[in-house]
PDB file of C-alpha atoms in Angstrom:
ATOM      1  CA  MET A   1     -20.627 -45.524  58.343  1.00  0.00           C
ATOM      2  CA  ASN A   2     -23.569 -46.504  56.147  1.00  0.00           C
ATOM      3  CA  LEU A   3     -25.398 -43.642  54.466  1.00  0.00           C
ATOM      4  CA  THR A   4     -29.148 -44.210  54.071  1.00  0.00           C
ATOM      5  CA  ALA A   5     -29.949 -41.228  51.850  1.00  0.00           C
ATOM      6  CA  ASP A   6     -28.224 -38.335  50.118  1.00  0.00           C
ATOM      7  CA  TYR A   7     -30.324 -35.174  50.076  1.00  0.00           C
ATOM      8  CA  HIS A   8     -28.044 -32.782  48.196  1.00  0.00           C
ATOM      9  CA  THR A   9     -27.150 -33.606  44.585  1.00  0.00           C
ATOM     10  CA  HIS A  10     -26.997 -31.546  41.405  1.00  0.00           C
ATOM     11  CA  THR A  11     -27.723 -32.217  37.725  1.00  0.00           C
ATOM     12  CA  PRO A  12     -27.442 -30.239  34.462  1.00  0.00           C
ATOM     13  CA  TYR A  13     -30.606 -28.400  35.524  1.00  0.00           C
ATOM     14  CA  SER A  14     -28.100 -26.174  37.337  1.00  0.00           C
ATOM     15  CA  HIS A  15     -24.411 -27.045  36.853  1.00  0.00           C
ATOM     16  CA  GLY A  16     -24.160 -30.704  37.759  1.00  0.00           C
ATOM     17  CA  LYS A  17     -22.528 -33.082  35.312  1.00  0.00           C
ATOM     18  CA  ASN A  18     -24.836 -36.116  35.354  1.00  0.00           C
ATOM     19  CA  THR A  19     -28.543 -36.695  34.801  1.00  0.00           C
ATOM     20  CA  VAL A  20     -31.215 -37.456  37.374  1.00  0.00           C
ATOM     21  CA  LEU A  21     -31.161 -41.094  36.274  1.00  0.00           C
ATOM     22  CA  GLU A  22     -27.369 -41.318  36.556  1.00  0.00           C
ATOM     23  CA  ASN A  23     -27.475 -39.890  40.080  1.00  0.00           C
ATOM     24  CA  ALA A  24     -30.253 -42.289  41.063  1.00  0.00           C
ATOM     25  CA  THR A  25     -28.352 -45.216  39.526  1.00  0.00           C
ATOM     26  CA  ALA A  26     -25.291 -44.286  41.571  1.00  0.00           C
ATOM     27  CA  ALA A  27     -27.490 -44.165  44.679  1.00  0.00           C
ATOM     28  CA  LYS A  28     -28.862 -47.621  43.905  1.00  0.00           C
ATOM     29  CA  LYS A  29     -25.350 -49.071  43.637  1.00  0.00           C
ATOM     30  CA  LEU A  30     -24.687 -47.778  47.156  1.00  0.00           C
ATOM     31  CA  ASN A  31     -27.985 -49.203  48.451  1.00  0.00           C
ATOM     32  CA  LEU A  32     -29.319 -45.760  49.353  1.00  0.00           C
ATOM     33  CA  LYS A  33     -33.045 -45.670  50.065  1.00  0.00           C
ATOM     34  CA  GLU A  34     -33.550 -42.078  48.945  1.00  0.00           C
ATOM     35  CA  ILE A  35     -31.858 -39.347  46.987  1.00  0.00           C
ATOM     36  CA  ALA A  36     -32.811 -35.725  46.409  1.00  0.00           C
ATOM     37  CA  ILE A  37     -32.183 -33.672  43.306  1.00  0.00           C
ATOM     38  CA  THR A  38     -31.493 -30.186  44.636  1.00  0.00           C
ATOM     39  CA  ASP A  39     -30.280 -27.893  41.911  1.00  0.00           C
ATOM     40  CA  HIS A  40     -29.429 -24.285  42.627  1.00  0.00           C
ATOM     41  CA  GLY A  41     -32.269 -21.862  43.290  1.00  0.00           C
ATOM     42  CA  PHE A  42     -33.988 -19.611  40.792  1.00  0.00           C
ATOM     43  CA  ASN A  43     -32.079 -16.450  41.744  1.00  0.00           C
ATOM     44  CA  HIS A  44     -28.639 -17.874  41.037  1.00  0.00           C
ATOM     45  CA  LEU A  45     -27.508 -15.726  38.111  1.00  0.00           C
ATOM     46  CA  LEU A  46     -25.248 -18.348  36.517  1.00  0.00           C
ATOM     47  CA  PHE A  47     -26.683 -21.766  37.375  1.00  0.00           C
ATOM     48  CA  GLY A  48     -30.206 -21.211  38.650  1.00  0.00           C
ATOM     49  CA  LEU A  49     -32.994 -23.701  38.086  1.00  0.00           C
ATOM     50  CA  LYS A  50     -35.661 -22.396  35.669  1.00  0.00           C
ATOM     51  CA  ARG A  51     -39.316 -22.487  36.691  1.00  0.00           C
ATOM     52  CA  LYS A  52     -40.336 -23.337  33.135  1.00  0.00           C
ATOM     53  CA  ARG A  53     -38.303 -26.559  33.361  1.00  0.00           C
ATOM     54  CA  LEU A  54     -39.829 -27.905  36.572  1.00  0.00           C
ATOM     55  CA  GLY A  55     -42.199 -30.155  34.631  1.00  0.00           C
ATOM     56  CA  ASP A  56     -39.291 -31.714  32.744  1.00  0.00           C
ATOM     57  CA  LEU A  57     -37.402 -32.267  35.988  1.00  0.00           C
ATOM     58  CA  ARG A  58     -40.404 -33.967  37.585  1.00  0.00           C
ATOM     59  CA  SER A  59     -40.759 -36.263  34.559  1.00  0.00           C
ATOM     60  CA  GLU A  60     -37.089 -37.280  34.788  1.00  0.00           C
ATOM     61  CA  ILE A  61     -37.472 -37.954  38.500  1.00  0.00           C
ATOM     62  CA  ARG A  62     -40.477 -40.224  37.964  1.00  0.00           C
ATOM     63  CA  GLU A  63     -38.610 -42.144  35.270  1.00  0.00           C
ATOM     64  CA  ALA A  64     -35.521 -42.500  37.456  1.00  0.00           C
ATOM     65  CA  GLU A  65     -37.651 -43.866  40.297  1.00  0.00           C
ATOM     66  CA  ARG A  66     -39.292 -46.337  37.934  1.00  0.00           C
ATOM     67  CA  LEU A  67     -36.016 -47.595  36.517  1.00  0.00           C
ATOM     68  CA  THR A  68     -33.989 -47.776  39.743  1.00  0.00           C
ATOM     69  CA  GLY A  69     -36.494 -48.308  42.539  1.00  0.00           C
ATOM     70  CA  VAL A  70     -34.777 -45.533  44.523  1.00  0.00           C
ATOM     71  CA  LYS A  71     -37.035 -42.863  45.999  1.00  0.00           C
ATOM     72  CA  VAL A  72     -36.104 -39.585  44.283  1.00  0.00           C
ATOM     73  CA  LEU A  73     -37.188 -36.329  45.912  1.00  0.00           C
ATOM     74  CA  MET A  74     -37.540 -33.182  43.853  1.00  0.00           C
ATOM     75  CA  GLY A  75     -35.928 -30.327  45.713  1.00  0.00           C
ATOM     76  CA  MET A  76     -33.962 -27.151  45.309  1.00  0.00           C
ATOM     77  CA  GLU A  77     -30.986 -25.654  47.099  1.00  0.00           C
ATOM     78  CA  SER A  78     -32.666 -22.300  47.451  1.00  0.00           C
ATOM     79  CA  ASN A  79     -30.763 -19.109  48.069  1.00  0.00           C
ATOM     80  CA  LEU A  80     -30.995 -16.778  51.039  1.00  0.00           C
ATOM     81  CA  ILE A  81     -31.830 -13.427  49.435  1.00  0.00           C
ATOM     82  CA  SER A  82     -32.623 -11.055  52.303  1.00  0.00           C
ATOM     83  CA  ILE A  83     -31.806 -10.222  55.910  1.00  0.00           C
ATOM     84  CA  ASP A  84     -35.480 -10.900  56.617  1.00  0.00           C
ATOM     85  CA  GLY A  85     -34.830 -14.545  55.759  1.00  0.00           C
ATOM     86  CA  GLU A  86     -36.539 -14.685  52.389  1.00  0.00           C
ATOM     87  CA  THR A  87     -35.378 -17.269  49.870  1.00  0.00           C
ATOM     88  CA  ASP A  88     -36.002 -17.686  46.173  1.00  0.00           C
ATOM     89  CA  MET A  89     -38.459 -20.495  46.957  1.00  0.00           C
ATOM     90  CA  ARG A  90     -41.666 -18.450  46.758  1.00  0.00           C
ATOM     91  CA  PRO A  91     -44.900 -19.563  48.454  1.00  0.00           C
ATOM     92  CA  ASP A  92     -46.397 -20.423  45.059  1.00  0.00           C
ATOM     93  CA  ASP A  93     -43.420 -22.721  44.348  1.00  0.00           C
ATOM     94  CA  LEU A  94     -43.881 -24.927  47.403  1.00  0.00           C
ATOM     95  CA  ASP A  95     -46.402 -27.367  45.951  1.00  0.00           C
ATOM     96  CA  LYS A  96     -43.975 -28.286  43.166  1.00  0.00           C
ATOM     97  CA  PHE A  97     -41.253 -29.654  45.466  1.00  0.00           C
ATOM     98  CA  ASP A  98     -40.737 -32.514  47.923  1.00  0.00           C
ATOM     99  CA  ILE A  99     -37.814 -31.169  49.967  1.00  0.00           C
ATOM    100  CA  PHE A 100     -36.604 -27.657  50.851  1.00  0.00           C
ATOM    101  CA  LEU A 101     -32.902 -26.782  51.286  1.00  0.00           C
ATOM    102  CA  PHE A 102     -31.332 -23.348  51.557  1.00  0.00           C
ATOM    103  CA  GLY A 103     -27.906 -21.802  51.875  1.00  0.00           C
ATOM    104  CA  VAL A 104     -25.781 -18.761  51.153  1.00  0.00           C
ATOM    105  CA  HIS A 105     -24.242 -18.486  47.686  1.00  0.00           C
ATOM    106  CA  GLU A 106     -22.455 -15.937  45.525  1.00  0.00           C
ATOM    107  CA  VAL A 107     -23.660 -14.457  42.231  1.00  0.00           C
ATOM    108  CA  LEU A 108     -27.288 -14.064  43.230  1.00  0.00           C
ATOM    109  CA  LYS A 109     -30.113 -11.694  42.603  1.00  0.00           C
ATOM    110  CA  TYR A 110     -30.767 -10.438  46.136  1.00  0.00           C
ATOM    111  CA  LYS A 111     -33.997  -8.716  47.134  1.00  0.00           C
ATOM    112  CA  LYS A 112     -32.289  -5.381  47.731  1.00  0.00           C
ATOM    113  CA  PHE A 113     -28.795  -4.003  47.317  1.00  0.00           C
ATOM    114  CA  SER A 114     -28.494  -3.756  51.106  1.00  0.00           C
ATOM    115  CA  ASP A 115     -29.183  -7.500  51.362  1.00  0.00           C
ATOM    116  CA  PHE A 116     -26.454  -8.230  48.819  1.00  0.00           C
ATOM    117  CA  TYR A 117     -24.068  -5.935  50.678  1.00  0.00           C
ATOM    118  CA  ASN A 118     -24.789  -7.271  54.170  1.00  0.00           C
ATOM    119  CA  ILE A 119     -25.090 -10.986  53.399  1.00  0.00           C
ATOM    120  CA  MET A 120     -22.635 -11.554  50.573  1.00  0.00           C
ATOM    121  CA  PHE A 121     -20.341  -8.632  49.854  1.00  0.00           C
ATOM    122  CA  CYS A 122     -19.117  -8.113  53.420  1.00  0.00           C
ATOM    123  CA  ASN A 123     -18.735 -11.830  54.088  1.00  0.00           C
ATOM    124  CA  TYR A 124     -17.111 -12.660  50.780  1.00  0.00           C
ATOM    125  CA  SER A 125     -14.702  -9.720  50.961  1.00  0.00           C
ATOM    126  CA  ALA A 126     -13.513 -10.888  54.362  1.00  0.00           C
ATOM    127  CA  TYR A 127     -13.198 -14.463  53.073  1.00  0.00           C
ATOM    128  CA  LYS A 128     -11.085 -13.389  50.084  1.00  0.00           C
ATOM    129  CA  LEU A 129      -8.834 -11.317  52.358  1.00  0.00           C
ATOM    130  CA  GLY A 130      -8.462 -14.205  54.807  1.00  0.00           C
ATOM    131  CA  LYS A 131     -10.032 -12.196  57.612  1.00  0.00           C
ATOM    132  CA  LYS A 132     -12.900 -12.767  60.007  1.00  0.00           C
ATOM    133  CA  PRO A 133     -15.866 -10.481  59.264  1.00  0.00           C
ATOM    134  CA  SER A 134     -16.773  -7.763  61.733  1.00  0.00           C
ATOM    135  CA  GLN A 135     -19.211  -8.525  64.536  1.00  0.00           C
ATOM    136  CA  LYS A 136     -21.844  -6.468  62.731  1.00  0.00           C
ATOM    137  CA  VAL A 137     -21.518  -8.656  59.641  1.00  0.00           C
ATOM    138  CA  ILE A 138     -21.710 -11.804  61.770  1.00  0.00           C
ATOM    139  CA  ASP A 139     -24.816 -10.447  63.508  1.00  0.00           C
ATOM    140  CA  ASN A 140     -26.492  -9.644  60.171  1.00  0.00           C
ATOM    141  CA  THR A 141     -25.713 -13.086  58.777  1.00  0.00           C
ATOM    142  CA  THR A 142     -26.988 -14.739  61.953  1.00  0.00           C
ATOM    143  CA  LYS A 143     -30.210 -12.733  61.750  1.00  0.00           C
ATOM    144  CA  ALA A 144     -30.732 -13.741  58.122  1.00  0.00           C
ATOM    145  CA  TYR A 145     -30.158 -17.438  58.834  1.00  0.00           C
ATOM    146  CA  ILE A 146     -32.489 -17.445  61.845  1.00  0.00           C
ATOM    147  CA  ASN A 147     -35.218 -15.552  60.002  1.00  0.00           C
ATOM    148  CA  ALA A 148     -35.041 -18.043  57.135  1.00  0.00           C
ATOM    149  CA  VAL A 149     -35.410 -20.990  59.518  1.00  0.00           C
ATOM    150  CA  LYS A 150     -38.297 -19.324  61.371  1.00  0.00           C
ATOM    151  CA  ASN A 151     -40.200 -18.091  58.336  1.00  0.00           C
ATOM    152  CA  ASN A 152     -39.830 -21.009  55.908  1.00  0.00           C
ATOM    153  CA  PRO A 153     -40.486 -24.765  56.267  1.00  0.00           C
ATOM    154  CA  VAL A 154     -36.815 -25.494  55.605  1.00  0.00           C
ATOM    155  CA  ASP A 155     -35.638 -29.102  55.864  1.00  0.00           C
ATOM    156  CA  ILE A 156     -31.870 -28.619  55.601  1.00  0.00           C
ATOM    157  CA  LEU A 157     -29.501 -25.682  56.015  1.00  0.00           C
ATOM    158  CA  THR A 158     -26.630 -26.356  53.612  1.00  0.00           C
ATOM    159  CA  HIS A 159     -22.868 -25.845  54.221  1.00  0.00           C
ATOM    160  CA  ILE A 160     -23.358 -23.372  57.060  1.00  0.00           C
ATOM    161  CA  ASN A 161     -20.515 -20.840  57.487  1.00  0.00           C
ATOM    162  CA  TYR A 162     -19.010 -21.521  54.062  1.00  0.00           C
ATOM    163  CA  LYS A 163     -17.611 -18.181  52.847  1.00  0.00           C
ATOM    164  CA  CYS A 164     -19.769 -16.461  55.450  1.00  0.00           C
ATOM    165  CA  CYS A 165     -19.797 -16.285  59.236  1.00  0.00           C
ATOM    166  CA  CYS A 166     -22.657 -16.472  61.700  1.00  0.00           C
ATOM    167  CA  ASP A 167     -23.152 -17.220  65.370  1.00  0.00           C
ATOM    168  CA  LEU A 168     -23.329 -20.988  64.962  1.00  0.00           C
ATOM    169  CA  LYS A 169     -24.786 -21.557  68.412  1.00  0.00           C
ATOM    170  CA  GLU A 170     -27.716 -19.190  67.857  1.00  0.00           C
ATOM    171  CA  VAL A 171     -28.474 -20.526  64.385  1.00  0.00           C
ATOM    172  CA  ALA A 172     -28.262 -24.096  65.665  1.00  0.00           C
ATOM    173  CA  LYS A 173     -30.719 -23.234  68.442  1.00  0.00           C
ATOM    174  CA  ALA A 174     -33.201 -21.994  65.843  1.00  0.00           C
ATOM    175  CA  CYS A 175     -32.708 -25.136  63.762  1.00  0.00           C
ATOM    176  CA  ALA A 176     -33.319 -27.307  66.815  1.00  0.00           C
ATOM    177  CA  ASP A 177     -36.428 -25.327  67.779  1.00  0.00           C
ATOM    178  CA  TYR A 178     -38.016 -25.407  64.320  1.00  0.00           C
ATOM    179  CA  GLY A 179     -36.909 -28.829  63.113  1.00  0.00           C
ATOM    180  CA  THR A 180     -34.392 -27.863  60.440  1.00  0.00           C
ATOM    181  CA  TYR A 181     -31.408 -30.157  59.951  1.00  0.00           C
ATOM    182  CA  ILE A 182     -27.863 -28.834  59.689  1.00  0.00           C
ATOM    183  CA  GLU A 183     -25.922 -30.375  56.842  1.00  0.00           C
ATOM    184  CA  ILE A 184     -22.472 -31.877  57.172  1.00  0.00           C
ATOM    185  CA  ASN A 185     -21.343 -31.279  53.615  1.00  0.00           C
ATOM    186  CA  THR A 186     -18.771 -33.662  52.136  1.00  0.00           C
ATOM    187  CA  LYS A 187     -17.844 -31.504  49.139  1.00  0.00           C
ATOM    188  CA  LYS A 188     -16.365 -28.679  51.190  1.00  0.00           C
ATOM    189  CA  ARG A 189     -14.924 -28.301  54.678  1.00  0.00           C
ATOM    190  CA  HIS A 190     -17.172 -25.654  56.184  1.00  0.00           C
ATOM    191  CA  VAL A 191     -17.135 -26.327  59.950  1.00  0.00           C
ATOM    192  CA  SER A 192     -14.573 -27.585  62.445  1.00  0.00           C
ATOM    193  CA  PRO A 193     -15.043 -30.477  64.888  1.00  0.00           C
ATOM    194  CA  GLU A 194     -15.390 -27.920  67.689  1.00  0.00           C
ATOM    195  CA  GLU A 195     -18.109 -26.098  65.780  1.00  0.00           C
ATOM    196  CA  VAL A 196     -20.021 -29.332  65.215  1.00  0.00           C
ATOM    197  CA  ASP A 197     -19.896 -30.032  68.939  1.00  0.00           C
ATOM    198  CA  LEU A 198     -21.045 -26.477  69.683  1.00  0.00           C
ATOM    199  CA  MET A 199     -24.087 -26.860  67.420  1.00  0.00           C
ATOM    200  CA  ALA A 200     -24.863 -30.276  68.861  1.00  0.00           C
ATOM    201  CA  SER A 201     -24.726 -28.862  72.398  1.00  0.00           C
ATOM    202  CA  VAL A 202     -27.919 -26.853  71.787  1.00  0.00           C
ATOM    203  CA  GLY A 203     -29.885 -29.761  70.350  1.00  0.00           C
ATOM    204  CA  ALA A 204     -29.293 -29.483  66.605  1.00  0.00           C
ATOM    205  CA  ARG A 205     -29.672 -32.603  64.490  1.00  0.00           C
ATOM    206  CA  PHE A 206     -27.688 -33.344  61.360  1.00  0.00           C
ATOM    207  CA  VAL A 207     -27.667 -35.003  57.969  1.00  0.00           C
ATOM    208  CA  ILE A 208     -24.650 -35.932  55.866  1.00  0.00           C
ATOM    209  CA  ASP A 209     -24.908 -34.825  52.225  1.00  0.00           C
ATOM    210  CA  SER A 210     -22.505 -35.147  49.330  1.00  0.00           C
ATOM    211  CA  ASP A 211     -23.379 -31.927  47.445  1.00  0.00           C
ATOM    212  CA  ALA A 212     -22.501 -34.078  44.453  1.00  0.00           C
ATOM    213  CA  HIS A 213     -22.037 -32.284  41.147  1.00  0.00           C
ATOM    214  CA  SER A 214     -21.240 -35.587  39.441  1.00  0.00           C
ATOM    215  CA  ALA A 215     -22.692 -39.056  39.899  1.00  0.00           C
ATOM    216  CA  ASP A 216     -19.410 -40.520  41.099  1.00  0.00           C
ATOM    217  CA  ARG A 217     -19.694 -38.420  44.268  1.00  0.00           C
ATOM    218  CA  VAL A 218     -23.245 -39.387  45.182  1.00  0.00           C
ATOM    219  CA  GLY A 219     -23.229 -40.917  48.657  1.00  0.00           C
ATOM    220  CA  ASP A 220     -19.682 -39.779  49.467  1.00  0.00           C
ATOM    221  CA  THR A 221     -18.986 -39.571  53.220  1.00  0.00           C
ATOM    222  CA  LYS A 222     -15.198 -39.135  53.369  1.00  0.00           C
ATOM    223  CA  ILE A 223     -15.020 -35.597  54.768  1.00  0.00           C
ATOM    224  CA  ALA A 224     -17.843 -36.332  57.208  1.00  0.00           C
ATOM    225  CA  GLU A 225     -16.081 -39.395  58.569  1.00  0.00           C
ATOM    226  CA  GLU A 226     -12.858 -37.427  59.049  1.00  0.00           C
ATOM    227  CA  LEU A 227     -14.765 -34.648  60.793  1.00  0.00           C
ATOM    228  CA  LEU A 228     -16.750 -36.965  63.046  1.00  0.00           C
ATOM    229  CA  SER A 229     -13.632 -38.837  64.102  1.00  0.00           C
ATOM    230  CA  ALA A 230     -12.386 -35.602  65.662  1.00  0.00           C
ATOM    231  CA  CYS A 231     -15.557 -34.467  67.451  1.00  0.00           C
ATOM    232  CA  ASN A 232     -17.920 -35.816  70.090  1.00  0.00           C
ATOM    233  CA  LEU A 233     -21.168 -35.832  68.124  1.00  0.00           C
ATOM    234  CA  PRO A 234     -23.081 -39.071  68.798  1.00  0.00           C
ATOM    235  CA  LEU A 235     -23.976 -40.818  65.552  1.00  0.00           C
ATOM    236  CA  GLU A 236     -27.549 -41.052  66.827  1.00  0.00           C
ATOM    237  CA  ARG A 237     -27.847 -37.313  66.125  1.00  0.00           C
ATOM    238  CA  ILE A 238     -27.317 -37.909  62.390  1.00  0.00           C
ATOM    239  CA  ASP A 239     -30.615 -39.002  60.890  1.00  0.00           C
ATOM    240  CA  ASN A 240     -29.665 -40.303  57.443  1.00  0.00           C
ATOM    241  CA  ILE A 241     -27.222 -43.060  58.395  1.00  0.00           C
ATOM    242  CA  GLU A 242     -27.446 -46.649  59.600  1.00  0.00           C
ATOM    243  CA  GLY A 243     -30.895 -47.227  58.091  1.00  0.00           C
ATOM    244  CA  ARG A 244     -32.496 -44.094  59.547  1.00  0.00           C
ATOM    245  CA  LEU A 245     -34.459 -41.527  57.562  1.00  0.00           C
ATOM    246  CA  PRO A 246     -35.144 -37.968  58.743  1.00  0.00           C
ATOM    247  CA  THR A 247     -38.545 -36.540  59.585  1.00  0.00           C
ATOM    248  CA  PHE A 248     -38.697 -33.438  57.421  1.00  0.00           C
ATOM    249  CA  ARG A 249     -40.736 -30.384  58.381  1.00  0.00           C
ATOM    250  CA  PHE A 250     -41.560 -29.474  54.767  1.00  0.00           C
ATOM    251  CA  ALA A 251     -43.502 -32.702  54.264  1.00  0.00           C
ATOM    252  CA  GLU A 252     -45.467 -32.001  57.438  1.00  0.00           C
ATOM    253  CA  TYR A 253     -46.067 -28.403  56.315  1.00  0.00           C
ATOM    254  CA  LYS A 254     -47.394 -29.566  52.954  1.00  0.00           C
ATOM    255  CA  ARG A 255     -49.791 -32.042  54.561  1.00  0.00           C
ATOM    256  CA  ALA A 256     -51.157 -29.297  56.783  1.00  0.00           C
ATOM    257  CA  HIS A 257     -51.232 -26.361  54.364  1.00  0.00           C
ATOM    258  CA  LEU A 258     -51.107 -27.451  50.709  1.00  0.00           C
TER     259      LEU A 258
END
């Protein structure tokens, strides 16, 4: 499998180890056409990207592009912060970024306590106890995911179902309808082969991302290859391999609205 682009990498702007340039250099060595720098969103209490540093990040990205020739997208792995599907990528942030990812994370500033309780506390408690969350928790998480996809020009939903549980089929339907990719994350095992096939059955499309927190993991596909060998997903449904590049909805949104 030949990866064309890696759209989920971290740097010291959140808690990655290597610089933008080092990540881009690693991408160049692998002949990737594009890479995205997607540090954790503003509401992450431990590792969140700072709005006051966005100018510095953009400068490093431009320099990395100049030195490596690799296209470097400035993004953020934003955080889901409410059942209504809000993220910590505010409308007035959109013009500063090139790509829009979101996922569920711990240690966040949620919009309300009820959002923290319903999205994270109930899911994470079940995860730590090795239990499946209640149907009510699954329904709340599903609602939050779907609202985020509907209400935001999200390009990629990251590591779906990691430490949380949703109705994968319903979320995948929303992603297919609105043009949001579902990530196959190669840092963590977050879905089974059967779950990939279930999401594919309703029309979802996918990207493979490393979620690299160090440059030596940029472009890694090991977990994805193991997963794909056990499921029936056609490789044509993965849009960042074999020379292909995705068509992202955020870019289209920006052309139309910003």
